[in-house]
Coordinates of C-alpha atoms and ligand atoms in Angstrom, one line a residue:
X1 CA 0.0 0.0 0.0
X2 CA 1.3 3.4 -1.0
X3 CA 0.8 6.0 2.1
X4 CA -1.9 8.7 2.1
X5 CA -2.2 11.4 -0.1
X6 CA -3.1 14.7 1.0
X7 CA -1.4 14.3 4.3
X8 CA 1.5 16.6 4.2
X9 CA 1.7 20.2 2.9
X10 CA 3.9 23.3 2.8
X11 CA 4.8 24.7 6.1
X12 CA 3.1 27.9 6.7
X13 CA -0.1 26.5 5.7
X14 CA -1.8 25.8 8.8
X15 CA -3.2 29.0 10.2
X16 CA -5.1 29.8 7.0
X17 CA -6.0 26.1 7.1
X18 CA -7.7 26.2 10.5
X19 CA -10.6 27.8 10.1
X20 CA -14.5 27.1 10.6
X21 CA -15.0 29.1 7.6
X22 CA -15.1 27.3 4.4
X23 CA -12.4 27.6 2.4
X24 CA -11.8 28.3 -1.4
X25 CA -10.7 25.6 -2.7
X26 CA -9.5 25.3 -6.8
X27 CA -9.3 22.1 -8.8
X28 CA -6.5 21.8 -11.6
X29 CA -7.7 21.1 -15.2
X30 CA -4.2 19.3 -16.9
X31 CA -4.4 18.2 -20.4
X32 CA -1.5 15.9 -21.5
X33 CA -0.3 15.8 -24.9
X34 CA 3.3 15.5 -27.0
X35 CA 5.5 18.0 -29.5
X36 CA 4.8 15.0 -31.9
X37 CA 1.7 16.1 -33.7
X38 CA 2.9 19.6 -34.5
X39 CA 2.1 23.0 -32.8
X40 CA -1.2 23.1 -35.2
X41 CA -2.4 20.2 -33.2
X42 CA -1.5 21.4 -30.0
X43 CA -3.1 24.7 -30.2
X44 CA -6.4 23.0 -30.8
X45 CA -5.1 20.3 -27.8
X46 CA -5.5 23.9 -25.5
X47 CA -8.5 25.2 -27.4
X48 CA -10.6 22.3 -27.0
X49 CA -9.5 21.4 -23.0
X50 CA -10.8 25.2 -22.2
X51 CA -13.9 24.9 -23.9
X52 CA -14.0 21.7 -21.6
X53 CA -13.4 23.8 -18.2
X54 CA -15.4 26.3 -19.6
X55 CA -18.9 24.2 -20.2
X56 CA -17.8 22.5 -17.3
X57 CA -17.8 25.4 -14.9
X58 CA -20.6 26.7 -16.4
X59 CA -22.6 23.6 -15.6
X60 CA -23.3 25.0 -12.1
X61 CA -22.7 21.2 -10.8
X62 CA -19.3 21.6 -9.8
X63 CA -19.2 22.6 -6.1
X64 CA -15.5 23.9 -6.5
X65 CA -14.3 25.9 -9.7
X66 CA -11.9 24.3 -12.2
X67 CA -8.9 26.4 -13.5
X68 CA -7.2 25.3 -16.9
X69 CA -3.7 24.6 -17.2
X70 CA -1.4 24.8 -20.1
X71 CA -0.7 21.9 -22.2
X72 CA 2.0 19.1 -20.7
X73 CA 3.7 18.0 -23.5
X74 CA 6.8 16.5 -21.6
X75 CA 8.5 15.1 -18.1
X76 CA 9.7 19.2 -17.4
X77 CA 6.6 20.8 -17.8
X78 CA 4.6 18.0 -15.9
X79 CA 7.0 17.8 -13.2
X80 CA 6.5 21.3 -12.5
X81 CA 2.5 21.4 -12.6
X82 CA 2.3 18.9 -9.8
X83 CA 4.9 20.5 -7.7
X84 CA 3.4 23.6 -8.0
X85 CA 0.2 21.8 -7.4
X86 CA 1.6 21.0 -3.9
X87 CA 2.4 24.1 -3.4
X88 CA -0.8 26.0 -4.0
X89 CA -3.0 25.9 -0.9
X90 CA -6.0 26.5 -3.3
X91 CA -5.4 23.9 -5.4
X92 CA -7.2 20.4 -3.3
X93 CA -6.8 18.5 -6.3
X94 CA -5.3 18.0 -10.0
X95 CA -7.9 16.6 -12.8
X96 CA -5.6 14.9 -15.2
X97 CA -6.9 14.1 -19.1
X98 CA -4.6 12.6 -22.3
X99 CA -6.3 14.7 -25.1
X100 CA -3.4 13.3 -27.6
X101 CA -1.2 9.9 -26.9
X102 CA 1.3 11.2 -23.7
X103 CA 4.3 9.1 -23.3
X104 CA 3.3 7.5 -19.6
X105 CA 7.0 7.7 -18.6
X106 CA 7.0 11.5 -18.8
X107 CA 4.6 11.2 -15.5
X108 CA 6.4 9.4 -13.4
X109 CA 8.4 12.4 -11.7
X110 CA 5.3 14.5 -11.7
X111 CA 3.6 12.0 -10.1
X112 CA 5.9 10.5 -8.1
X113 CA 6.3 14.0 -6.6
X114 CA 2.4 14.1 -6.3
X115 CA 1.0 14.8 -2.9
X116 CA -3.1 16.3 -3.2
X117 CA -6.1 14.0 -5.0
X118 CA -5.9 12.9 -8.0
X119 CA -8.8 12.4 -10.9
X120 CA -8.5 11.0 -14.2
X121 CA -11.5 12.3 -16.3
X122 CA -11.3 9.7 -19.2
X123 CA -13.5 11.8 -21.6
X124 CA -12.6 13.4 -25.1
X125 CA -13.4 16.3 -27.1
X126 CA -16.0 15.3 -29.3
X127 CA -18.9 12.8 -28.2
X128 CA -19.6 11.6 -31.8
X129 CA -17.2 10.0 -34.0
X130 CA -17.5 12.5 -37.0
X131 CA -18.0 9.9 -40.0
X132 CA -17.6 11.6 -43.0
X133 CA -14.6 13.8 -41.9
X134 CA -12.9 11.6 -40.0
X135 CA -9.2 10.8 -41.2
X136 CA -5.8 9.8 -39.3
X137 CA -5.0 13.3 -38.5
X138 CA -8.5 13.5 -36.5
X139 CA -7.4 10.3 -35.0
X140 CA -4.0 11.2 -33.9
X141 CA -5.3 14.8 -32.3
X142 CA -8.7 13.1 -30.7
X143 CA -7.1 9.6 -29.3
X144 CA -8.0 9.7 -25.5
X145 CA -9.0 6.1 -25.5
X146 CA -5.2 5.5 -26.6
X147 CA -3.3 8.3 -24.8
X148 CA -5.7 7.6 -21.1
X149 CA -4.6 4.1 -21.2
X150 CA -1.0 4.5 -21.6
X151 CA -1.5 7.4 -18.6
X152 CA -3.7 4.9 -16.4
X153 CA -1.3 2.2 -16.4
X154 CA 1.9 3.8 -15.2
X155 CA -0.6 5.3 -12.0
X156 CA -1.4 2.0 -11.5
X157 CA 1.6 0.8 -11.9
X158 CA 3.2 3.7 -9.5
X159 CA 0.0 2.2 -7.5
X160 CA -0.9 5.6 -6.9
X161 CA -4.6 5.9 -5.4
X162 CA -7.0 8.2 -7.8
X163 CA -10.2 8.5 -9.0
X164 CA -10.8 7.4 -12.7
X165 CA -14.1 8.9 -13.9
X166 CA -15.4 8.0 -17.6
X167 CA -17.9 10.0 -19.6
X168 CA -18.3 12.7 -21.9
X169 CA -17.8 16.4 -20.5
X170 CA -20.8 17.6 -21.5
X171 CA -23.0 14.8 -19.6
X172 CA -24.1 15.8 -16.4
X173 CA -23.4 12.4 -15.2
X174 CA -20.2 12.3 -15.7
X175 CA -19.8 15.6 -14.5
X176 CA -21.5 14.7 -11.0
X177 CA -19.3 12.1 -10.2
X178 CA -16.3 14.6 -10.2
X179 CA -18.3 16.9 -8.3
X180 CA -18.8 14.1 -5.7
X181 CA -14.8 13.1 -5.8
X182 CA -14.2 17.4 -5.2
X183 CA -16.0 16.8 -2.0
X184 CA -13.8 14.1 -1.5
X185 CA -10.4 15.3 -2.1
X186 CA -11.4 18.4 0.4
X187 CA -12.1 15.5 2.6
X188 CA -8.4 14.4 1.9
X189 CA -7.1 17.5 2.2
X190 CA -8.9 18.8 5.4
X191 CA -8.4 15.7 7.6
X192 CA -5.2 16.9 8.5
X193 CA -6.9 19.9 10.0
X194 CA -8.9 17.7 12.0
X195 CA -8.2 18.5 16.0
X196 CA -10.2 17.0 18.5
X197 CA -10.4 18.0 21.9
X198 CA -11.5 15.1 24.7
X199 CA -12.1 16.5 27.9
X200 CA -12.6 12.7 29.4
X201 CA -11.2 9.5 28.3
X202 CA -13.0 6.6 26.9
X203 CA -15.9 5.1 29.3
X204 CA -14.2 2.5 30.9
X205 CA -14.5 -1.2 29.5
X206 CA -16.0 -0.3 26.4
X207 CA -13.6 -1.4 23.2
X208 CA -15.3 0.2 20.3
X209 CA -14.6 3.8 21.2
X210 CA -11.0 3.2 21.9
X211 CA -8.1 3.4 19.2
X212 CA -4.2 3.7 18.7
X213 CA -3.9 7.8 18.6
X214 CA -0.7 8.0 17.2
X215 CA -1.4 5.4 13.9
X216 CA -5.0 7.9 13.8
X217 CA -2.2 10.7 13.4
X218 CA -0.1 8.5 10.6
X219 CA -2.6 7.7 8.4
X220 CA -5.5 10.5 9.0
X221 CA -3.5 13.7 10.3
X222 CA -5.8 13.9 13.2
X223 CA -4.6 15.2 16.3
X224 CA -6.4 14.4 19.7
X225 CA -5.5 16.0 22.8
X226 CA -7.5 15.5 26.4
X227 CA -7.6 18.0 28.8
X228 CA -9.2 17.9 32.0
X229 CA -12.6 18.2 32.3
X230 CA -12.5 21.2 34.8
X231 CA -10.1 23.2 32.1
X232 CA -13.1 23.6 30.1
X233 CA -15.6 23.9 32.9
X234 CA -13.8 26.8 34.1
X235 CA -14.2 28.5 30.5
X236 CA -18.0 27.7 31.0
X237 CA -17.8 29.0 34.7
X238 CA -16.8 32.5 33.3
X239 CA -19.3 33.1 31.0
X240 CA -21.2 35.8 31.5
X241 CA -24.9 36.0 32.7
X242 CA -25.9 38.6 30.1
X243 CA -24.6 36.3 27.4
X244 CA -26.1 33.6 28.5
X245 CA -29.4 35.6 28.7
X246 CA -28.6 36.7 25.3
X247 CA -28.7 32.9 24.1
X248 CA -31.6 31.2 26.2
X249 CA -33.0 34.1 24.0
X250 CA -32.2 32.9 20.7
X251 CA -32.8 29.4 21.8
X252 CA -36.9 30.6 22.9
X253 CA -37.7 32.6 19.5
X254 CA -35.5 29.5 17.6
X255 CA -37.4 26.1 19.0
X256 CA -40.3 25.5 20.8
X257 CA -40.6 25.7 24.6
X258 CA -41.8 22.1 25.8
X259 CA -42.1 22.6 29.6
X260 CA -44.7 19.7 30.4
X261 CA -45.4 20.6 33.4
X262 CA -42.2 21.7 34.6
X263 CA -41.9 24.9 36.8
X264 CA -41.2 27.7 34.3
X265 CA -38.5 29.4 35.9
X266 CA -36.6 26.2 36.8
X267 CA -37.0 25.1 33.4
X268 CA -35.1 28.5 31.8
X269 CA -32.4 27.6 34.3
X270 CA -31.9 24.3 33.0
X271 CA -31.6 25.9 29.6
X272 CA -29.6 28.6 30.8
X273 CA -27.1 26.0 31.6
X274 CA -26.7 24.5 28.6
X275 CA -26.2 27.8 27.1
X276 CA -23.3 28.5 29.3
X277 CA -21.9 25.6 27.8
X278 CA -22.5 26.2 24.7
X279 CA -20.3 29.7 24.9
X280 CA -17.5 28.6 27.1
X281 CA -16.8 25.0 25.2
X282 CA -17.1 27.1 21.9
X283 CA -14.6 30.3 23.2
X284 CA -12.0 27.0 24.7
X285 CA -12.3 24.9 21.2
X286 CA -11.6 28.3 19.4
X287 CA -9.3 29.6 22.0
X288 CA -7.5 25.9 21.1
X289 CA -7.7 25.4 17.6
X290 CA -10.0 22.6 17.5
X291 CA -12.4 21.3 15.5
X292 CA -13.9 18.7 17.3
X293 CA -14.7 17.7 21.0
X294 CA -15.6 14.3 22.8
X295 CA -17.6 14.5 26.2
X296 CA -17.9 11.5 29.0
X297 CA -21.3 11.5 31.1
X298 CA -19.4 10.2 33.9
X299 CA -16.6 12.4 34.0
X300 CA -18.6 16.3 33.8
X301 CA -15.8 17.3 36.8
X302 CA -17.7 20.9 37.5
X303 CA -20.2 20.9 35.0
X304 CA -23.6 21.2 36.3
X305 CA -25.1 19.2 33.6
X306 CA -24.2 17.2 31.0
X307 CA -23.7 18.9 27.6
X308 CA -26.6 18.1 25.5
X309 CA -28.5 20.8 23.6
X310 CA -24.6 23.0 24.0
X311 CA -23.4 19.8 22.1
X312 CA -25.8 20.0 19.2
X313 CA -25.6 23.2 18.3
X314 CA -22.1 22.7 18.0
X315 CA -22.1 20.0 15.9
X316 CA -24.9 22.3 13.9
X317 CA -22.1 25.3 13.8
X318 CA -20.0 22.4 12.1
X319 CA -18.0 20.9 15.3
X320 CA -17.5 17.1 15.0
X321 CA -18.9 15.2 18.2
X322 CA -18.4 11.3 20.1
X323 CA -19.9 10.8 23.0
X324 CA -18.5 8.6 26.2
X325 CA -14.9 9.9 24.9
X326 CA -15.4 8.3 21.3
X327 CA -12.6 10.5 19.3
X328 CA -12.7 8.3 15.9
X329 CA -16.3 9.5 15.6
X330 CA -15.8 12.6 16.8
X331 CA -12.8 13.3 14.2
X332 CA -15.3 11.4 11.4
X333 CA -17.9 13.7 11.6
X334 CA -16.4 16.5 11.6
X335 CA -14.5 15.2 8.5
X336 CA -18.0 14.6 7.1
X337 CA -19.1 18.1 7.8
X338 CA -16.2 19.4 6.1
X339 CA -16.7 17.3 2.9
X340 CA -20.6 18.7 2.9
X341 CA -20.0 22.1 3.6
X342 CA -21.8 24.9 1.3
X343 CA -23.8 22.0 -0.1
X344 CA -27.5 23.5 -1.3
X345 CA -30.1 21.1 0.1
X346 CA -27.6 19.7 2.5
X347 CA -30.5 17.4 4.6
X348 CA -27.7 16.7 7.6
X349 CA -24.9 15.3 8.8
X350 CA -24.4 13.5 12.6
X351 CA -23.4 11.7 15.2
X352 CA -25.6 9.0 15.8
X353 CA -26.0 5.3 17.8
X354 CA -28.0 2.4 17.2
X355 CA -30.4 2.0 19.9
X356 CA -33.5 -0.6 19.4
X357 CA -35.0 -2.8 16.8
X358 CA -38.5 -2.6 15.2
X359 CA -38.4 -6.7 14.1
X360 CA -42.1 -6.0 12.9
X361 CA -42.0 -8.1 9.6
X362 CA -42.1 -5.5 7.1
X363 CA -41.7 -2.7 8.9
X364 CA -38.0 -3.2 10.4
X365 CA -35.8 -1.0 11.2
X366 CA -32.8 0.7 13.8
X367 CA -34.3 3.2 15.7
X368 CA -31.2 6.1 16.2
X369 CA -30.5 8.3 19.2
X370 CA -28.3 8.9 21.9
X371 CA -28.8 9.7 25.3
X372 CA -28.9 13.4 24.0
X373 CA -26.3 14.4 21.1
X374 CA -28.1 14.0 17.6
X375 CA -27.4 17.3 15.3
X376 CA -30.6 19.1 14.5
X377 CA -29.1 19.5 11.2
X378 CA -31.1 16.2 10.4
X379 CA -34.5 17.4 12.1
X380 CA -37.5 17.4 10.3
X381 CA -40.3 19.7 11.3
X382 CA -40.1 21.3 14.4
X383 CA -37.2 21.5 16.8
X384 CA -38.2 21.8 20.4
X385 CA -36.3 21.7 24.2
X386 CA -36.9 19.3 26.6
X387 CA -35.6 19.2 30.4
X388 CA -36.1 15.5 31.8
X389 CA -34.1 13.7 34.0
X390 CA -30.8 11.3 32.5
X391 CA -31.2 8.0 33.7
X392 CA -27.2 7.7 33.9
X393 CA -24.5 10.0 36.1
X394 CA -25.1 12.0 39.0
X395 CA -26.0 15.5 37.8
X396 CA -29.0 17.7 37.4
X397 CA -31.5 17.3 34.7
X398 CA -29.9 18.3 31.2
X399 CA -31.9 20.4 28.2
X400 CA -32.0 18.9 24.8
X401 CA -33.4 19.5 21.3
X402 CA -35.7 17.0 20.6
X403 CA -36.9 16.9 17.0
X404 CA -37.5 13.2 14.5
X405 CA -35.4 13.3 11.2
X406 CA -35.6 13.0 7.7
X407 CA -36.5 10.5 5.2
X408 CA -34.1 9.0 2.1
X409 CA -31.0 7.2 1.7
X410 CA -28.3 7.9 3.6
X411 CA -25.0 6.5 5.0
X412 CA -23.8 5.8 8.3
X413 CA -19.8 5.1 8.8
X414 CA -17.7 3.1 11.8
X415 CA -14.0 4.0 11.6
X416 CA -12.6 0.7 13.7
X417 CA -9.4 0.3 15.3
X418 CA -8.5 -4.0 15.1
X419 CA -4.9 -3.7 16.3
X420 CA -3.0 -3.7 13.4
X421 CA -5.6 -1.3 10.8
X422 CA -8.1 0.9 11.1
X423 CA -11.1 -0.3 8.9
X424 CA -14.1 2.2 7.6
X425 CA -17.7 0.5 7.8
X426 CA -19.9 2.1 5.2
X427 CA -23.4 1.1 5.3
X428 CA -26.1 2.4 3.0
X429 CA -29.7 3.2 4.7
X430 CA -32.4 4.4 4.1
X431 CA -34.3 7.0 6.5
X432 CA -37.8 6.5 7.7
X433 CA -40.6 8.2 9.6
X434 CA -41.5 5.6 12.2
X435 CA -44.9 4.6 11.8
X436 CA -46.4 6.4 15.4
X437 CA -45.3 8.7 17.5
X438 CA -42.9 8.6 20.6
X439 CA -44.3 11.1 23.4
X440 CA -42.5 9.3 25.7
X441 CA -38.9 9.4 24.2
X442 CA -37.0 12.7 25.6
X443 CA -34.8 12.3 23.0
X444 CA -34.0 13.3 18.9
X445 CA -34.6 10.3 16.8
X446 CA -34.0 8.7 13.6
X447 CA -34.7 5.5 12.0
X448 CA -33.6 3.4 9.2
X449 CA -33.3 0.1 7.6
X450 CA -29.8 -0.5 6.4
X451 CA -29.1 -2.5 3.3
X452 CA -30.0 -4.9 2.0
X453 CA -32.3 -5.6 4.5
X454 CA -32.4 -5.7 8.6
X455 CA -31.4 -8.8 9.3
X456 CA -28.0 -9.0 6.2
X457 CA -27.0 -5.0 6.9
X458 CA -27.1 -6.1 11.1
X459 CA -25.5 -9.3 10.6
X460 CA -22.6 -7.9 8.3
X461 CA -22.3 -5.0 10.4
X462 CA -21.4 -6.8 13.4
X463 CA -19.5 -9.2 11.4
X464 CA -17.5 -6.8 9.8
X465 CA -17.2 -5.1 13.8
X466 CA -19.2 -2.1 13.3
X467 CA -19.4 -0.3 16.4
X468 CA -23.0 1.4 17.9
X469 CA -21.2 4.8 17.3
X470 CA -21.4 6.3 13.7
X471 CA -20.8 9.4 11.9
X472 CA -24.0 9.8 9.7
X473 CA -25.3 11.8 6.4
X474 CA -27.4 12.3 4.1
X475 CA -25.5 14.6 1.9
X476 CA -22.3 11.7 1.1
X477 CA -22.2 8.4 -0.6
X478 CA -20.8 5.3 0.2
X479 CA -18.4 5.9 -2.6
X480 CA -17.0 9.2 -1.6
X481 CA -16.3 7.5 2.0
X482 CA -14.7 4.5 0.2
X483 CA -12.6 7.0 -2.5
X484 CA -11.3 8.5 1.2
X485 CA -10.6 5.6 3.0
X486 CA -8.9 4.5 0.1
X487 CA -6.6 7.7 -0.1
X488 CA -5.7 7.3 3.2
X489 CA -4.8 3.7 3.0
X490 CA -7.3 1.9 4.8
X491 CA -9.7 -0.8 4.6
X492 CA -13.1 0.3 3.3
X493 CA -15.8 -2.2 4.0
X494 CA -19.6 -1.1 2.0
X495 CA -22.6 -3.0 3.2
X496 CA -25.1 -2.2 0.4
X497 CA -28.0 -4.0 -1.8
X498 CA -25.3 -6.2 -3.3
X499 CA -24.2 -7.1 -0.1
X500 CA -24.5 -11.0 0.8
X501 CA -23.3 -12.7 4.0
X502 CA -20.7 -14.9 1.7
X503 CA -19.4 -12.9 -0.3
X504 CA -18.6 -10.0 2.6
X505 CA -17.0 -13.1 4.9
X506 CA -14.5 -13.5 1.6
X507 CA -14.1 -9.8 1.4
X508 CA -13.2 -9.5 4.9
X509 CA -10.7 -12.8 4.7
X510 CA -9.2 -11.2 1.7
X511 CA -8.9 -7.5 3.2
X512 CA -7.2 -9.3 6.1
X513 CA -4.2 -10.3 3.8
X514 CA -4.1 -7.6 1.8
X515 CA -4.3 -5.0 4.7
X516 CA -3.3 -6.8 7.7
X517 CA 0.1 -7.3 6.6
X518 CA 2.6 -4.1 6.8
Ligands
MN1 MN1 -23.0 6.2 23.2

């Protein structure tokens, strides 16, 4: 396995890196061709490659924009582009396409050089064959389907990971699937910017949450630092009461008020806690630099109550979030937020936990929620606050969103530690409403049946070791989270309608040979 792509950068980068703010990210459009054909070709090699970036940015289905690049016609001029690729904090990604035949061995410095996501767009100029022009000179100016496959082998060869798309520019198919892959290279290229803050280990005795730290370093760039609990508390301790006022504020215009039958007042200051958390955690992870936090419910130190509605409207400003000290999921969802960011129609992207079965034949299904963290960016309808007791730890009755979520496909994702890999469970699901309501359950909720069914997506989940943590979306595909495990050299794992209980007990064999050995 070749190491991760995307993981190092220039020095220097890092402040203008770290931000919540999304950044503008460029993709690199670079045609390769040869001096062989003549400059006559050539100039109609650039002509037709901007018209390409052109139609293609104009297409409004790129979420990023594309910038053209001069010709490569040789191992200098390629060489340089990808260097100066690396260099470019913009640039989160080169787009590569063999308009002519390119001699492959001109790549290998380039590429071997390479460090950001790389996409081969096997297209070509003109979608028809023109059959009563065409002659050899048309065929040695318009030969993708030759000059791609000398280009594709020596990256395989070079077993460089990247992303071959097929299709013509103009098709909005085609075109989509790069879109997707954009989303993933910034995926690539922010999950070295992924810091998570745990202000409490892992609960003890539970194995899923845990992980080796350092190899999550390695191989995703992630950087997870505790602190004790009482650090932060203290931040949340100095809050001030008119900001806090200032918030319970927002929070009563923003949701509805669902007191039943609690004492007004005492309510309000149940609420006002949460929004004292809410300020001090987000002025300490700012303070600090980081971009995700973990909580424990038995390890609050001076917090009055446990964070609940202050930990969703983090994760709804874009912080990732894992409960009971669970940094893998913590660090994945904020990865997945990253990777959605600016998306129009973005339905929601969370922390999540399998809780109990509907085994109702026909009607089955996971019903999702945790004791209070679920990110009202999945809600559906109305968002209200709830103050009800915890039934675990010792501290005062917490305030929490409580809201049901939307419907569709979706995917929820396990990053697993197994000793010697990390593995990334990718399950597709699809989101339902559940058939009555829950008056009873203090809690947000979703609910979905994974693929292919209940009873093959359960059994291949635990198979596979799945944990009851996941880092959920609506807004991703299973193939952009396998097209990022795979550039950072892990084991990706899909459970999906192909899915059968054979065939993923191979799979798994197989993966274990080809990633268990280092
Ligand atoms: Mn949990």
């Amino acid at each position: 396995m070749k190491p991760a792509q995307g993981l190092q950068e220039s020095p220097g980068m890092k402040g203008e890196y770290r931000s919540m703010k999304e950044k503008q990210y460029q993709f690199w459009f670079a045609t390769g061709s040869q001096d062989l054909y003549g400059d006559e070709c050539l100039a109609k090699v650039a002509e037709h490659s901007r018209i390409m970036v052109d139609g293609m940015n104009q297409s409004g289905i790129l979420p990023f924009e594309l910038v053209w690049k001069p010709t490569l016609i040789d191992s200098a001029s390629i060489r340089r582009l990808f260097n100066e690729a690396n260099a470019d904090e913009n640039c989160a990604g080169v787009i590569t396409w063999m308009h002519t035949f390119s001699p492959a061995k001109s790549w290998i410095l380039g590429l071997k050089e390479y460090r950001k996501p790389l996409l081969h767009f096997h297209t070509q100029f003109n979608q028809e064959i023109p059959y009563g022009t065409i002659d050899m000179d048309f065929m040695n100016e318009n030969q993708s389907a030759h000059g791609d496959r000398e280009y594709g082998h020596m990256v395989t060869r070079m077993e460089i990971p990247r992303k071959v798309v097929m299709g013509h520019w103009s098709d909005g198919k085609a075109v989509k699937r790069i879109a997707g892959w954009m989303r993933t290279a910034v995926g690539i290229m922010e999950s070295s910017h992924v810091r998570v803050a745990r202000v409490a280990d892992n609960m003890r005795n539970v194995a899923v949450t845990e992980g080796d730290k350092v190899e999550a370093q390695v191989k995703f760039g992630w950087e997870i630092d505790a602190y004790p609990v009482n650090e932060i508390a203290d931040y949340v301790k100095d809050v001030a009461e008119a900001d806090i006022n200032t918030l319970v504020e927002e929070y009563y215009d923003k949701y509805e008020i669902l007191t039943e039958g609690r004492d007004e007042k005492e309510f309000r200051r149940h609420v006002a806690v949460q929004a004292g958390i809410e300020i001090g955690f987000e002025r300490f992870l700012q303070e600090k630099d980081y971009r995700a936090i973990v909580t424990h419910f038995g390890d609050l130190g001076a917090l009055k109550q446990l964070p609940g509605l202050a930990i969703q409207r983090l994760m709804e400003k874009g912080y990732g979030f894992g409960a009971e000290g669970d940094w893998k999921t913590a660090a994945m969802v904020r990865l997945m937020k990253v990777m959605t960011q600016g998306m129009k129609d973005a339905k929601g992207t969370s922390f999540m936990e399998d809780y109990t079965y509907n085994l109702v034949p026909g009607k089955e299904g996971i019903l999702q929620a945790h004791m209070l963290e679920v990110c009202p960016t999945v809600a559906e309808g109305p968002v209200g606050i709830k103050v009800c007791p915890l039934s675990m730890g010792d501290r005062e009755d917490p305030a929490r969103l409580v809201f049901t979520s939307k419907t569709g496909p979706a995917v929820a994702t396990s990053l697993i530690d197994l000793g010697n890999r990390f593995r990334l469970i990718i399950n597709e699901v699809d989101c339902k409403k559940v058939e009555k309501p829950m008056p009873k359950l203090p809690v947000a909720t979703a609910f979905w049946t994974p693929r292919p069914n209940l009873a093959v997506g359960a059994e291949s989940w635990i198979l596979a070791g799945g944990a009851h943590h996941t880092a959920f979306s609506y807004d991703l595909t299973a193939e952009q989270m396998g097209d990022w495990a795979e550039a950072m050299g892990i084991e990706a794992v899909y459970i999906d309608g192909e899915t059968t209980i054979r065939r993923l007990k191979e799979e798994l064999r197989w993966n274990g040979v080809a990633y268990g050995i280092r």
